[in-house]
């Protein structure tokens, strides 16, 4: 395909996302959050790698960026080399792996930032371009939260150790927020891409595994605030907060990995209420609310049934701590540290959605 180039000479950076019709309404809150957190004096291009997006959603996207950014829609099927990678492409949703072809199809930019459509910008993210290094043919990303918690994620850590080796397993990065540092050697990248795809054709995380093999030894590690991965929040809530990831004021990019999507789950964090405040200001709010609503309602009912247990634990913890320590394990003691705040948060915001 023809190379994607800057829309004007002064533009150095481009922000890219990829999605299909199902995730089209999900992208719009992300786009609003991008617009709200870019300094007025910085111009960006936005390129969307799409699969059969309806005219309605294209118009909504264009309305959001009107007069602020140049946005281009690129059909993903034309973006990748299907002929040489047909066995790999047939196994995964195409929109999830388009990012692997960014180095081959962009030209003239200093940096391209890829954002998954299930991310959300909370603060000015443009400093990531300065903090992502200056060496070409490299990437900058955040280490995956799961690989740093082997006790909770044994299977994932074992897989990554087999992929990168014992010494480099902690260098495994999450592919939801990635800065590609240009220029790239096209011939070298094509060769490396073919090798990485062959190695990862049966991997657990196709695009992420390939990206980590491709840039093994050529990664710049970003601060965690640029990719706060909420998919791990439920499993490791206490350590997540103690490491500072629970402070909504510090989050630059929230990434709703796994089942942690705001439109299909109940999680206890202020970023979810902030997300919905943005959503409710868009025309896609009804679509967002309808996504997996049955799952959300079922979770709310389960939550209501558990409330009496929460009240009992909180009472014992505050009034009869000696009895609480006898009845509950060490882990449950830690969980009670945030019990009161969590309950009040749910009472104030999340339960109002139902």
Coordinates of C-alpha atoms in Angstrom, one line a residue:
X1 CA 0.0 0.0 0.0
X2 CA 1.0 3.7 -0.3
X3 CA 2.9 4.9 2.7
X4 CA 1.0 7.0 5.3
X5 CA 2.8 10.3 5.6
X6 CA 2.3 13.5 7.8
X7 CA -0.7 15.6 6.7
X8 CA 1.6 18.7 6.9
X9 CA 5.3 19.4 7.2
X10 CA 5.3 20.5 10.8
X11 CA 3.6 17.4 12.2
X12 CA 6.1 15.0 13.8
X13 CA 3.8 12.6 15.7
X14 CA 0.9 10.4 14.8
X15 CA -1.5 8.5 17.1
X16 CA -2.9 5.2 15.7
X17 CA -5.6 2.8 16.9
X18 CA -7.3 -0.2 15.3
X19 CA -10.8 -1.6 15.7
X20 CA -13.8 -3.1 14.0
X21 CA -17.5 -2.2 14.0
X22 CA -18.0 -3.7 17.5
X23 CA -15.4 -1.5 19.1
X24 CA -16.2 1.6 17.1
X25 CA -18.3 3.2 19.9
X26 CA -15.6 2.3 22.4
X27 CA -13.0 4.3 20.5
X28 CA -15.0 7.6 20.6
X29 CA -14.5 8.1 24.4
X30 CA -10.8 7.5 23.9
X31 CA -10.7 10.1 21.1
X32 CA -12.5 12.6 23.3
X33 CA -9.9 12.0 26.0
X34 CA -7.1 12.5 23.5
X35 CA -8.5 15.8 22.4
X36 CA -9.0 16.9 26.1
X37 CA -5.3 16.2 26.9
X38 CA -3.3 17.5 24.0
X39 CA -1.8 21.0 24.4
X40 CA -3.2 23.5 22.0
X41 CA 0.2 24.2 20.4
X42 CA 0.8 20.6 19.5
X43 CA -0.6 19.2 16.3
X44 CA -1.1 15.4 15.8
X45 CA -2.2 13.2 13.0
X46 CA -4.7 10.5 13.9
X47 CA -4.8 7.3 11.7
X48 CA -7.4 4.6 12.3
X49 CA -6.9 1.1 11.0
X50 CA -10.5 -0.1 10.7
X51 CA -12.6 -3.1 9.5
X52 CA -15.9 -2.1 7.9
X53 CA -16.9 0.8 10.1
X54 CA -20.3 2.2 9.5
X55 CA -20.8 5.7 8.2
X56 CA -22.5 6.8 11.4
X57 CA -19.4 6.1 13.5
X58 CA -17.1 7.6 11.0
X59 CA -19.1 10.8 11.2
X60 CA -19.1 10.8 15.0
X61 CA -15.3 10.5 15.0
X62 CA -15.0 13.3 12.4
X63 CA -17.2 15.5 14.5
X64 CA -15.0 15.0 17.6
X65 CA -11.8 16.0 15.9
X66 CA -13.3 18.7 13.6
X67 CA -11.0 21.7 13.5
X68 CA -8.4 20.1 15.9
X69 CA -6.8 17.0 14.3
X70 CA -6.4 15.5 10.9
X71 CA -8.0 12.0 11.0
X72 CA -7.6 9.3 8.3
X73 CA -9.4 6.0 8.0
X74 CA -7.4 3.1 6.5
X75 CA -9.0 -0.2 5.8
X76 CA -6.9 -2.7 7.7
X77 CA -7.2 -5.4 5.0
X78 CA -5.1 -3.1 2.8
X79 CA -2.6 -2.3 5.5
X80 CA -1.1 -5.8 6.0
X81 CA 0.6 -8.3 3.9
X82 CA -2.0 -11.1 3.8
X83 CA -0.3 -13.3 1.2
X84 CA 2.9 -14.0 3.2
X85 CA 1.3 -14.3 6.6
X86 CA -2.0 -16.1 5.8
X87 CA -1.5 -18.9 8.4
X88 CA -0.9 -16.4 11.2
X89 CA -3.6 -14.0 10.2
X90 CA -6.3 -16.7 10.1
X91 CA -5.9 -17.4 13.8
X92 CA -6.6 -13.9 15.3
X93 CA -8.9 -11.0 14.9
X94 CA -7.2 -8.8 12.3
X95 CA -7.7 -5.5 14.2
X96 CA -5.7 -6.9 17.1
X97 CA -2.5 -7.3 15.0
X98 CA -2.5 -4.4 12.6
X99 CA 0.1 -2.6 14.9
X100 CA 2.8 -5.0 13.8
X101 CA 2.8 -3.4 10.3
X102 CA 3.1 0.2 11.5
X103 CA 6.9 0.3 10.9
X104 CA 6.4 -0.8 7.3
X105 CA 3.6 1.5 6.3
X106 CA 4.4 4.9 7.9
X107 CA 7.0 7.3 6.6
X108 CA 8.0 10.8 7.6
X109 CA 7.0 10.8 11.2
X110 CA 9.5 10.9 14.1
X111 CA 7.3 8.8 16.3
X112 CA 4.0 6.9 16.0
X113 CA 2.0 6.2 19.2
X114 CA -0.2 3.1 19.1
X115 CA -3.2 3.0 21.6
X116 CA -5.6 0.1 22.0
X117 CA -9.2 1.1 21.7
X118 CA -9.8 0.0 25.3
X119 CA -7.4 2.7 26.6
X120 CA -8.4 6.1 28.0
X121 CA -6.3 9.3 28.5
X122 CA -6.6 11.0 31.9
X123 CA -3.7 13.6 31.8
X124 CA -1.5 15.2 29.2
X125 CA 0.2 12.2 27.5
X126 CA 2.4 14.0 25.0
X127 CA 5.4 13.9 27.3
X128 CA 5.6 10.2 26.3
X129 CA 7.1 11.4 23.0
X130 CA 10.1 13.0 24.8
X131 CA 10.5 10.0 27.2
X132 CA 10.4 7.3 24.6
X133 CA 14.0 7.7 23.4
X134 CA 15.5 8.9 20.2
X135 CA 17.1 5.8 18.7
X136 CA 15.4 4.6 15.5
X137 CA 14.2 1.1 14.9
X138 CA 13.1 0.8 18.6
X139 CA 9.9 0.9 20.6
X140 CA 9.0 2.3 24.0
X141 CA 6.4 0.6 26.2
X142 CA 5.5 -0.3 29.8
X143 CA 6.4 -3.7 31.3
X144 CA 3.4 -6.0 31.5
X145 CA 2.0 -6.0 35.1
X146 CA 1.3 -9.7 35.0
X147 CA 4.9 -10.8 34.5
X148 CA 6.0 -8.9 37.6
X149 CA 3.5 -10.9 39.7
X150 CA 4.5 -14.6 39.1
X151 CA 2.6 -15.8 42.2
X152 CA -0.7 -14.6 40.7
X153 CA 0.1 -15.3 37.0
X154 CA 2.1 -18.5 36.9
X155 CA 1.0 -19.7 33.5
X156 CA 1.6 -16.3 31.9
X157 CA 5.1 -16.0 33.5
X158 CA 6.0 -19.5 32.5
X159 CA 5.0 -18.7 28.9
X160 CA 7.0 -15.5 28.8
X161 CA 10.1 -17.2 30.3
X162 CA 9.9 -19.8 27.5
X163 CA 9.6 -17.0 25.0
X164 CA 12.4 -14.6 26.1
X165 CA 14.4 -16.7 28.6
X166 CA 14.9 -16.4 32.3
X167 CA 17.2 -13.4 32.2
X168 CA 14.9 -11.2 30.0
X169 CA 11.4 -12.2 31.0
X170 CA 11.0 -9.0 33.0
X171 CA 11.6 -7.1 29.8
X172 CA 8.2 -8.3 28.4
X173 CA 6.1 -5.3 27.6
X174 CA 2.4 -4.7 27.2
X175 CA 1.4 -3.9 23.6
X176 CA -1.6 -1.7 24.3
X177 CA 0.4 1.5 24.5
X178 CA 3.5 1.5 22.2
X179 CA 5.7 4.3 20.8
X180 CA 7.4 3.3 17.5
X181 CA 10.6 5.3 17.1
X182 CA 11.4 6.0 13.4
X183 CA 13.2 5.5 11.1
X184 CA 13.0 1.8 10.6
X185 CA 15.1 -0.4 8.3
X186 CA 12.4 -1.9 6.1
X187 CA 14.4 -4.9 4.9
X188 CA 15.5 -5.7 8.5
X189 CA 12.0 -5.3 9.9
X190 CA 10.4 -7.6 7.3
X191 CA 13.0 -10.3 8.1
X192 CA 12.5 -9.9 11.8
X193 CA 8.7 -9.9 11.5
X194 CA 8.7 -13.1 9.5
X195 CA 10.9 -14.8 12.2
X196 CA 8.9 -13.5 15.1
X197 CA 5.6 -14.6 13.6
X198 CA 6.9 -18.0 13.0
X199 CA 8.1 -18.2 16.7
X200 CA 4.7 -17.0 18.1
X201 CA 2.1 -18.5 15.8
X202 CA 0.7 -20.5 18.7
X203 CA 1.4 -18.0 21.4
X204 CA -0.9 -16.9 24.2
X205 CA -0.8 -13.2 23.2
X206 CA -0.2 -13.0 19.4
X207 CA 0.5 -9.4 18.8
X208 CA 2.2 -8.9 22.2
X209 CA 4.4 -11.9 21.9
X210 CA 5.5 -11.0 18.3
X211 CA 6.2 -7.4 19.4
X212 CA 8.4 -8.6 22.3
X213 CA 10.4 -11.0 20.1
X214 CA 10.7 -8.3 17.3
X215 CA 12.2 -5.7 19.7
X216 CA 14.0 -8.0 22.1
X217 CA 17.0 -5.9 23.3
X218 CA 15.6 -2.8 21.5
X219 CA 13.1 -1.5 24.0
X220 CA 12.8 1.7 26.1
X221 CA 10.8 1.1 29.2
X222 CA 8.2 3.8 30.0
X223 CA 6.9 4.8 33.4
X224 CA 3.9 2.7 34.5
X225 CA 1.6 5.7 34.5
X226 CA 1.6 5.5 30.7
X227 CA -0.2 2.2 30.7
X228 CA -2.0 1.4 34.0
X229 CA -3.3 -2.1 33.3
X230 CA -6.6 -2.5 35.1
X231 CA -7.1 -6.1 34.0
X232 CA -4.9 -7.0 36.9
X233 CA -6.7 -4.8 39.4
X234 CA -9.2 -7.3 40.7
X235 CA -6.6 -10.0 41.3
X236 CA -4.0 -7.8 43.0
X237 CA -5.9 -4.8 44.2
X238 CA -3.9 -4.2 47.4
X239 CA -0.4 -4.2 45.9
X240 CA -1.8 -2.3 42.9
X241 CA -2.8 0.6 45.2
X242 CA 0.2 0.4 47.4
X243 CA 2.5 0.9 44.3
X244 CA 0.6 4.1 43.5
X245 CA -1.4 2.7 40.6
X246 CA -4.6 3.4 42.5
X247 CA -4.2 7.2 42.5
X248 CA -6.3 8.5 39.7
X249 CA -4.4 11.8 39.7
X250 CA -1.2 10.0 38.6
X251 CA -2.7 8.0 35.7
X252 CA -1.9 9.2 32.3
X253 CA -3.2 6.3 30.2
X254 CA -5.7 3.8 31.7
X255 CA -5.8 0.5 29.9
X256 CA -8.8 -1.7 30.5
X257 CA -7.2 -5.0 29.8
X258 CA -8.9 -8.4 30.1
X259 CA -12.4 -8.3 31.5
X260 CA -12.0 -4.9 33.2
X261 CA -13.9 -3.0 30.5
X262 CA -16.0 -0.1 32.1
X263 CA -19.0 -1.1 30.0
X264 CA -19.1 -4.7 31.1
X265 CA -17.8 -5.0 34.7
X266 CA -17.9 -3.5 38.1
X267 CA -14.5 -2.5 39.4
X268 CA -13.8 -0.2 42.3
X269 CA -11.8 2.7 41.0
X270 CA -12.4 6.4 40.4
X271 CA -11.2 6.1 36.8
X272 CA -14.4 4.3 35.9
X273 CA -16.6 7.1 37.1
X274 CA -14.4 9.6 35.2
X275 CA -14.7 7.4 32.1
X276 CA -18.5 7.4 32.2
X277 CA -18.6 11.2 32.7
X278 CA -16.8 11.5 29.3
X279 CA -19.0 8.8 27.7
X280 CA -22.2 10.5 28.8
X281 CA -21.2 13.6 27.0
X282 CA -21.0 11.8 23.6
X283 CA -23.7 10.5 21.2
X284 CA -22.5 6.9 21.6
X285 CA -23.5 6.7 25.3
X286 CA -26.5 4.4 24.5
X287 CA -24.3 2.1 22.6
X288 CA -21.7 2.0 25.4
X289 CA -24.3 1.3 28.0
X290 CA -25.9 -1.5 26.0
X291 CA -22.6 -3.4 25.5
X292 CA -22.7 -6.5 27.6
X293 CA -25.4 -4.9 29.9
X294 CA -26.6 -8.3 31.0
X295 CA -23.2 -9.1 32.4
X296 CA -23.1 -5.8 34.3
X297 CA -26.6 -6.4 35.7
X298 CA -25.7 -9.8 36.9
X299 CA -22.6 -8.5 38.6
X300 CA -24.6 -5.8 40.3
X301 CA -27.1 -8.4 41.7
X302 CA -24.2 -10.5 43.0
X303 CA -22.7 -7.4 44.5
X304 CA -25.9 -6.6 46.3
X305 CA -26.1 -10.1 47.8
X306 CA -22.6 -9.7 49.2
X307 CA -23.2 -6.4 50.9
X308 CA -24.3 -7.9 54.2
X309 CA -20.9 -9.7 54.3
X310 CA -19.1 -6.4 53.7
X311 CA -21.1 -4.7 56.4
X312 CA -20.3 -7.5 58.9
X313 CA -16.6 -7.4 58.1
X314 CA -16.5 -3.7 58.4
X315 CA -18.3 -3.8 61.8
X316 CA -16.0 -6.4 63.1
X317 CA -12.9 -4.6 61.9
X318 CA -13.9 -1.3 63.5
X319 CA -15.6 -2.6 66.7
X320 CA -14.2 -6.0 67.4
X321 CA -10.8 -6.3 65.7
X322 CA -9.7 -9.2 67.9
X323 CA -12.6 -11.2 66.6
X324 CA -12.0 -10.1 63.0
X325 CA -8.4 -11.4 63.2
X326 CA -9.6 -14.7 64.5
X327 CA -12.2 -15.2 61.8
X328 CA -10.3 -14.0 58.7
X329 CA -7.0 -14.8 57.1
X330 CA -4.1 -12.4 56.6
X331 CA -5.2 -11.7 53.0
X332 CA -8.6 -10.7 54.2
X333 CA -7.1 -8.3 56.7
X334 CA -5.5 -6.5 53.8
X335 CA -8.7 -6.4 51.8
X336 CA -10.5 -4.7 54.6
X337 CA -8.1 -1.8 54.4
X338 CA -10.0 -0.5 51.4
X339 CA -13.4 -2.0 52.3
X340 CA -15.1 1.2 53.6
X341 CA -13.9 3.4 50.7
X342 CA -14.8 0.7 48.1
X343 CA -18.3 0.4 49.6
X344 CA -18.9 4.1 49.6
X345 CA -17.7 4.4 46.0
X346 CA -20.0 1.7 44.8
X347 CA -22.9 3.2 46.7
X348 CA -22.2 6.6 45.3
X349 CA -21.6 5.9 41.6
X350 CA -21.6 2.4 40.2
X351 CA -24.9 1.2 41.6
X352 CA -26.6 4.3 40.1
X353 CA -25.9 2.8 36.7
X354 CA -28.5 0.1 37.3

